[in-house]
Coordinates of C-alpha atoms and ligand atoms in Angstrom, one line a residue:
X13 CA 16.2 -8.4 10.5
X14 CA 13.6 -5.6 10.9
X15 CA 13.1 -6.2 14.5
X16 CA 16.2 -6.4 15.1
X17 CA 17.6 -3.3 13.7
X18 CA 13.9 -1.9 15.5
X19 CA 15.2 -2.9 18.9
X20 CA 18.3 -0.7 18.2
X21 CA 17.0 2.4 18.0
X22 CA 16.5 4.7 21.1
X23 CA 14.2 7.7 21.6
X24 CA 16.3 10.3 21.0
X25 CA 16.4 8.8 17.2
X26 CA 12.8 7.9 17.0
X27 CA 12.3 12.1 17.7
X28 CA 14.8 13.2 15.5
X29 CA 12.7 10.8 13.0
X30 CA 9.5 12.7 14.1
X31 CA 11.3 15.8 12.2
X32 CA 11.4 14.6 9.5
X33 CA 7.9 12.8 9.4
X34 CA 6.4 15.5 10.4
X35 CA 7.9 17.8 7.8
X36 CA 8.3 15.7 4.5
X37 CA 5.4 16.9 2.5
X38 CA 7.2 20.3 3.0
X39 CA 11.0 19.3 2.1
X40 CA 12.3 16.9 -0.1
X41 CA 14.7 16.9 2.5
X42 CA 13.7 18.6 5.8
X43 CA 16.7 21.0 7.2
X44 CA 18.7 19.9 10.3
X45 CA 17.2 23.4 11.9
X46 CA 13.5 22.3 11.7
X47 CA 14.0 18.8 12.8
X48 CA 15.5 20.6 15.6
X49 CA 12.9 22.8 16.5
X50 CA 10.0 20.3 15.9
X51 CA 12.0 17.4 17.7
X52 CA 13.3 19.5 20.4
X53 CA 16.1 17.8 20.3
X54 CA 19.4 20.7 20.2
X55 CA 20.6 20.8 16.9
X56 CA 24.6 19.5 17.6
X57 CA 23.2 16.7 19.1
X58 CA 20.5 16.4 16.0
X59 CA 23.4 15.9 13.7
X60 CA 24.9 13.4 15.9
X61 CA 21.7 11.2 15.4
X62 CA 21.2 12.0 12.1
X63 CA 24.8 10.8 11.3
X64 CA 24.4 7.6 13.2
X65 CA 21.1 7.1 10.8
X66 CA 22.3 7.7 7.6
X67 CA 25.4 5.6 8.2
X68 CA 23.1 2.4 8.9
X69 CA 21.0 3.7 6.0
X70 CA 17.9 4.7 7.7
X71 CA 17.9 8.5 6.3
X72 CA 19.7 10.1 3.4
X73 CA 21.4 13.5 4.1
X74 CA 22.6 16.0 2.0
X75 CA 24.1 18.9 2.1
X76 CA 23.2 21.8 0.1
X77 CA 22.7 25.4 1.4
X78 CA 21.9 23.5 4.6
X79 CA 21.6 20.0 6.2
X80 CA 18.9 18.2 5.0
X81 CA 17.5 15.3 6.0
X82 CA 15.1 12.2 4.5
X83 CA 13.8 8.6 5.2
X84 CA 15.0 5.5 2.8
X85 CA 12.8 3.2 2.4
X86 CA 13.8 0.9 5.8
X87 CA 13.8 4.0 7.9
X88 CA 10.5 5.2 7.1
X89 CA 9.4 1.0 7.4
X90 CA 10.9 1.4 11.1
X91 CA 9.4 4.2 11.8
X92 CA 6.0 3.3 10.5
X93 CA 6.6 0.3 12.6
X94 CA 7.5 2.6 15.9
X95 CA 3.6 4.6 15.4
X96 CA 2.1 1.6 15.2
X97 CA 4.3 0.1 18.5
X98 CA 3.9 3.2 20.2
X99 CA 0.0 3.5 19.9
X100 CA -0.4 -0.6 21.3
X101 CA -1.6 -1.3 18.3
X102 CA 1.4 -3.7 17.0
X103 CA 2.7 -6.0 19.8
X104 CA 5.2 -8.4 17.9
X105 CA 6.6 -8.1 14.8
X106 CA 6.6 -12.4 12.7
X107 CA 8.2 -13.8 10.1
X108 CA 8.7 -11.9 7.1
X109 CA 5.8 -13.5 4.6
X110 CA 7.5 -11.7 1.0
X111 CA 9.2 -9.2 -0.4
X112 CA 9.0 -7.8 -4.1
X113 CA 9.5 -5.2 -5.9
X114 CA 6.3 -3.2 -4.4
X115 CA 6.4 -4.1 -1.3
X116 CA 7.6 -6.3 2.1
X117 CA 5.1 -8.1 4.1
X118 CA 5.5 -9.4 7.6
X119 CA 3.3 -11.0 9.8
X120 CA 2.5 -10.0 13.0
X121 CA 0.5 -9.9 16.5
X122 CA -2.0 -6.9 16.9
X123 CA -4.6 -5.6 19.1
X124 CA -7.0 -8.0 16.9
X125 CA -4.3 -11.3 16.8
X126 CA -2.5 -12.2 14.2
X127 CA -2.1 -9.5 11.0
X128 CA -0.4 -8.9 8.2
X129 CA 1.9 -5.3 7.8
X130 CA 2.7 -4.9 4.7
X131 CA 5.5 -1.8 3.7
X132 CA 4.5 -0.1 0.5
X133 CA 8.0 0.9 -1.5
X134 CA 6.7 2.5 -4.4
X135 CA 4.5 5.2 -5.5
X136 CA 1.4 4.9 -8.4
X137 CA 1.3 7.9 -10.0
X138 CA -2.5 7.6 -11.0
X139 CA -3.9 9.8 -13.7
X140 CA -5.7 12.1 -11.4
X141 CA -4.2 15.2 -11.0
X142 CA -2.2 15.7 -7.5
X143 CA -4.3 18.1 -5.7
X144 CA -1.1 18.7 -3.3
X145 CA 0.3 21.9 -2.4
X146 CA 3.2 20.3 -4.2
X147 CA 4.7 19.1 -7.1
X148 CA 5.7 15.9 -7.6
X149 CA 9.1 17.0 -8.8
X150 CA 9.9 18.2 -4.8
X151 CA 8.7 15.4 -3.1
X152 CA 10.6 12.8 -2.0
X153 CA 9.9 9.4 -3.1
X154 CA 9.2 8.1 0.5
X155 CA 6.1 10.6 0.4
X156 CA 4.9 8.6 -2.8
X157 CA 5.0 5.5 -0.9
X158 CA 2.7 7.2 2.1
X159 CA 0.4 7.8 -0.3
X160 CA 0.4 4.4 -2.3
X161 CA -0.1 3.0 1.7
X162 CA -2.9 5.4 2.3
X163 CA -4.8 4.8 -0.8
X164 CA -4.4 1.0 -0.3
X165 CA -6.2 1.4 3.2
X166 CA -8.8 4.1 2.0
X167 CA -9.6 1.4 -0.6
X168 CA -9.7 -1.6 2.0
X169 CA -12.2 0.9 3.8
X170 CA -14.7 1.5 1.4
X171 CA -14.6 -2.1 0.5
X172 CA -14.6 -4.5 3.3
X173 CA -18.1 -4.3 4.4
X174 CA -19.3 -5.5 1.4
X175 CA -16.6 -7.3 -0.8
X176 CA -14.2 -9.8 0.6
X177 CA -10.8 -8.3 0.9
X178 CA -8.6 -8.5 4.3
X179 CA -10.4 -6.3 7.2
X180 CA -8.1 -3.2 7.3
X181 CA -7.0 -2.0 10.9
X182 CA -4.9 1.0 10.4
X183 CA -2.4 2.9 8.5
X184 CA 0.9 4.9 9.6
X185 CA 3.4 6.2 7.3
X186 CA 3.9 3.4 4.6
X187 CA 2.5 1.0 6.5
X188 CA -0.6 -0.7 6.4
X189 CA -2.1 -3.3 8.9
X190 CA -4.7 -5.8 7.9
X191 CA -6.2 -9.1 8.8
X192 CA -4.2 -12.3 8.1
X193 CA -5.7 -14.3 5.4
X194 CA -4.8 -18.1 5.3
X195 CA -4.7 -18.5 1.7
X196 CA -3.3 -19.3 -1.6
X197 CA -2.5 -17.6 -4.4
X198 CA -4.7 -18.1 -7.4
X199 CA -2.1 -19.3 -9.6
X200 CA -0.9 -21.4 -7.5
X201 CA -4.0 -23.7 -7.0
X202 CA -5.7 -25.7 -9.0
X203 CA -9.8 -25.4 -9.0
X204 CA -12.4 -27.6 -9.2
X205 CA -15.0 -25.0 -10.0
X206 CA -13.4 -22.7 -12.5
X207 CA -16.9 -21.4 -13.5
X208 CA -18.1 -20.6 -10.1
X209 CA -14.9 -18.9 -9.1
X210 CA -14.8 -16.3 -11.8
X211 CA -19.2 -15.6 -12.0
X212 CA -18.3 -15.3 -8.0
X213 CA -14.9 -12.5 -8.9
X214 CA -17.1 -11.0 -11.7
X215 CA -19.4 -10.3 -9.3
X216 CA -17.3 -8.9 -6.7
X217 CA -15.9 -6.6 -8.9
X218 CA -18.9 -5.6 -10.1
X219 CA -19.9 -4.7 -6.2
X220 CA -16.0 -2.8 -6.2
X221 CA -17.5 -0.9 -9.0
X222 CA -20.4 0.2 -7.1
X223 CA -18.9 1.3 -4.2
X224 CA -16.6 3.3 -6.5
X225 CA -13.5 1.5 -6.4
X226 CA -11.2 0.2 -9.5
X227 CA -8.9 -2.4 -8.6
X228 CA -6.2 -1.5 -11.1
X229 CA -4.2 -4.8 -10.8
X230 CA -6.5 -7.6 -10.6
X231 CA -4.2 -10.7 -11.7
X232 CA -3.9 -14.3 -10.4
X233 CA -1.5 -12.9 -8.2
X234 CA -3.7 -11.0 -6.3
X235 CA -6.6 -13.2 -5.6
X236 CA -6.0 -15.4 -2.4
X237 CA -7.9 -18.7 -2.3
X238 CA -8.5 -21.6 0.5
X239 CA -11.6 -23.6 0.3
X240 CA -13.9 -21.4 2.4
X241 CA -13.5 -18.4 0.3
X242 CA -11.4 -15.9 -2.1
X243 CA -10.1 -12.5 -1.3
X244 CA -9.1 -9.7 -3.0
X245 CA -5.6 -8.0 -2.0
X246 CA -3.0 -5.2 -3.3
X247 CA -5.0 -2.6 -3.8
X248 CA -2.1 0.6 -3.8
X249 CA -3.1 1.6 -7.4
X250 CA -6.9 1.4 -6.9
X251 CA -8.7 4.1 -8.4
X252 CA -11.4 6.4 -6.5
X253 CA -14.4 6.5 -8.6
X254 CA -15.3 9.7 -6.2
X255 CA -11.9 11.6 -6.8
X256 CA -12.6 11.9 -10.1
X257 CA -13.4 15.2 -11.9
X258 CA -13.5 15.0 -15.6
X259 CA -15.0 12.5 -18.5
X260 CA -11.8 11.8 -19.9
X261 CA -10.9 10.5 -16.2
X262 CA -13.7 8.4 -16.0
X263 CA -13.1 6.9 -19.6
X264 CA -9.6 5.7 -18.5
X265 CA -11.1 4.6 -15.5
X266 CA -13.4 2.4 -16.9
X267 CA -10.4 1.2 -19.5
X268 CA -9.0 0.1 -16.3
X269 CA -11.9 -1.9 -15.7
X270 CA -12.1 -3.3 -18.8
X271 CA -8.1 -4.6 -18.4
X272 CA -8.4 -6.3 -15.2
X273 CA -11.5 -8.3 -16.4
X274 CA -9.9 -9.0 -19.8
X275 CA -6.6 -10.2 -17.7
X276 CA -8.5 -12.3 -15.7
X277 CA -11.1 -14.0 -18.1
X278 CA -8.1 -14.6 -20.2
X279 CA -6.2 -16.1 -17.4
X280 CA -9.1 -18.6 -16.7
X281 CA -9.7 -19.5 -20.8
X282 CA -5.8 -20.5 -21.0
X283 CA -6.0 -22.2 -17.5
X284 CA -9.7 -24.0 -17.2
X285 CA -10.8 -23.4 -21.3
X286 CA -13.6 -21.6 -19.3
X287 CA -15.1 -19.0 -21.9
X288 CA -16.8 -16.2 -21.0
X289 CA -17.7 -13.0 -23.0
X290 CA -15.2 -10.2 -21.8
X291 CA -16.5 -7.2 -23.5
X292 CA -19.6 -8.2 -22.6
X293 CA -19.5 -8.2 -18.9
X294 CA -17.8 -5.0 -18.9
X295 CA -20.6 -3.2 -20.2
X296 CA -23.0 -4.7 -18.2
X297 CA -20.7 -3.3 -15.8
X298 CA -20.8 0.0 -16.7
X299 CA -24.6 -0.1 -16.5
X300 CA -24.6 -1.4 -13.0
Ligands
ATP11 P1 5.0 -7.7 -4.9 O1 6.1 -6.7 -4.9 O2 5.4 -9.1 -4.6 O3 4.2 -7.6 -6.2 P2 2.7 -6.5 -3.8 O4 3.1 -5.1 -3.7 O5 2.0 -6.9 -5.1 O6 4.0 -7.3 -3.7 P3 0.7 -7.7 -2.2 O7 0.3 -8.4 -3.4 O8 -0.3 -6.9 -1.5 O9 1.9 -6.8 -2.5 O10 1.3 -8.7 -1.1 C1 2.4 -9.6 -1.5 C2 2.1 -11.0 -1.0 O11 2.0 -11.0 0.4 C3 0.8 -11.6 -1.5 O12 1.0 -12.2 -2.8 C4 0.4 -12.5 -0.5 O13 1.1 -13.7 -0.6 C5 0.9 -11.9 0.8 N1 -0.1 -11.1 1.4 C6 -0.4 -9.8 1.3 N2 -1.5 -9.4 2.0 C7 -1.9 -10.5 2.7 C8 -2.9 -10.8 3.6 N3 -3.8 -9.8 4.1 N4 -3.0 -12.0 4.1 C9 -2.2 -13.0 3.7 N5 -1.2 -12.8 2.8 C10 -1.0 -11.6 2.3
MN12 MN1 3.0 -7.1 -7.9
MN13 MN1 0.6 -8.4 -5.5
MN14 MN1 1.2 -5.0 -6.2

């Protein structure tokens, strides 16, 4: 469906789309005159395009003082797509691998092989303060989900060197590209060394916490398994231990901590009747 509705589009629409990328931090929804002048692309023939778009529900537009223009959700996906395609950096586009509330994941073929893309749809509004020119009332909700894609692959960066989570190869718009990971979900296999699997997670999170990173939704759900390995994945709402600024931050940070262990510890006493100390382990932790 996605490449399909890809293959559509011509270049005149992928500059008219430039406007608005290039301008959404600025506009909740960017006038018709600056897509115009930042497009090149003459303004009668602007709206042309940008009527053709919103009717196939790639942009919204609306009309106030002026025309104004913003992604949806699938246009700012295609057009994430396009940076990537235009940079040689995604050849094919797969099968689409999920779609949730959060997200939609395809597979792919890349400079590096296979990969995963996966198109972030929502925004985490994380207890830090938004140190952005602007509020969060004038942004468009497609800039929230640039920034839950950019914080996934900032996350993925600090990480992979040491902790196993999917190599990350790039990010555009709400996009982010990763390695393919052949694997289960946690909850959907069963283990034959419950023990070893969670002292292995415990301790991956504790290296996570070193490097400064929170998870923030650490579940069964987001623990991929094959017999080789585990890796962590879904990391949009992960918390920046650098970013933050004040000791209150920092306590709610670690509270975030403390959650994802609990969640998981608890997940493996009601599946395996393994019993480990939660509270525990989280202070030691802390220490680390
Ligand atoms: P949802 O809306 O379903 O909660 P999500 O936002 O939580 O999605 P992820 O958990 O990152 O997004 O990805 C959704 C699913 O896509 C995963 O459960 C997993 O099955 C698959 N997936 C994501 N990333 C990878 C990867 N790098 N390799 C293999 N599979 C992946
Ligand atoms: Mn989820
Ligand atoms: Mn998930
Ligand atoms: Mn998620």
């Amino acid at each position: 469906m996605l490449a399909e509705r890809f293959r559509k589009l011509r270049g005149l629409a992928w500059r008219v789309m430039d406007g608005i990328f290039e301008n959404m931090w600025d506009y909740k929804y960017v006038p018709i005159e600056i897509i115009a002048r930042d497009s090149g692309v003459e303004e009668h023939k602007a709206e042309k395009v940008l009527k053709t778009l919103s009717n196939e529900k790639l942009i919204e537009l609306k009309q106030t003082e002026y025309l104004g223009a913003a992604f949806t959700f699938l246009g700012l996906s295609l057009y994430s797509l396009n940076r990537f395609v235009r940079k040689n950096i995604v050849t094919m586009l797969g099968e689409k691998m999920g779609e949730g509330k959060e997200s939609m994941v395809y597979n792919c073929i890349s400079k590096w092989g296979e990969a995963v893309l996966k198109f972030h749809k929502v925004g985490y509004t994380s207890f830090k303060r938004v140190r952005e020119k602007r509020d969060y009332g004038d942004l468009h909700y497609t800039v929230l989900m640039i920034r839950s894609a950019k914080n996934e692959f900032n996350a993925l960066k600090k990480l992979h060197s040491k902790v196993s989570v999917p190599k990350p190869y790039g990010w555009e718009g709400n996009a982010v590209l990763m390695e393919l990971i052949d694997a289960k979900e946690l909850y959907k296999v069963r283990l034959e060394n419950p023990k070893e699997v969670l002292d292995y997670i415990i301790e991956e999170v504790r290296e996570m916490w070193k490097l400064g990173i929170v998870h923030g939704d650490l579940s069964q759900f987001n623990i991929l398994v094959n017999p080789e390995g585990i890796w962590f994945i879904d990391f949009p709402q992960a918390i920046d231990l650098n970013e933050i600024e004040t000791d209150e931050e920092l306590r709610m940070a670690e509270e975030i901590l403390r959650r994802d262990l609990t969640n998981l510890i608890s997940y493996f006493r009601k599946t395996y009747r393994v019993e480990v100390d939660a509270d525990r382990i989280v202070e030691e932790i802390l220490k680390s």
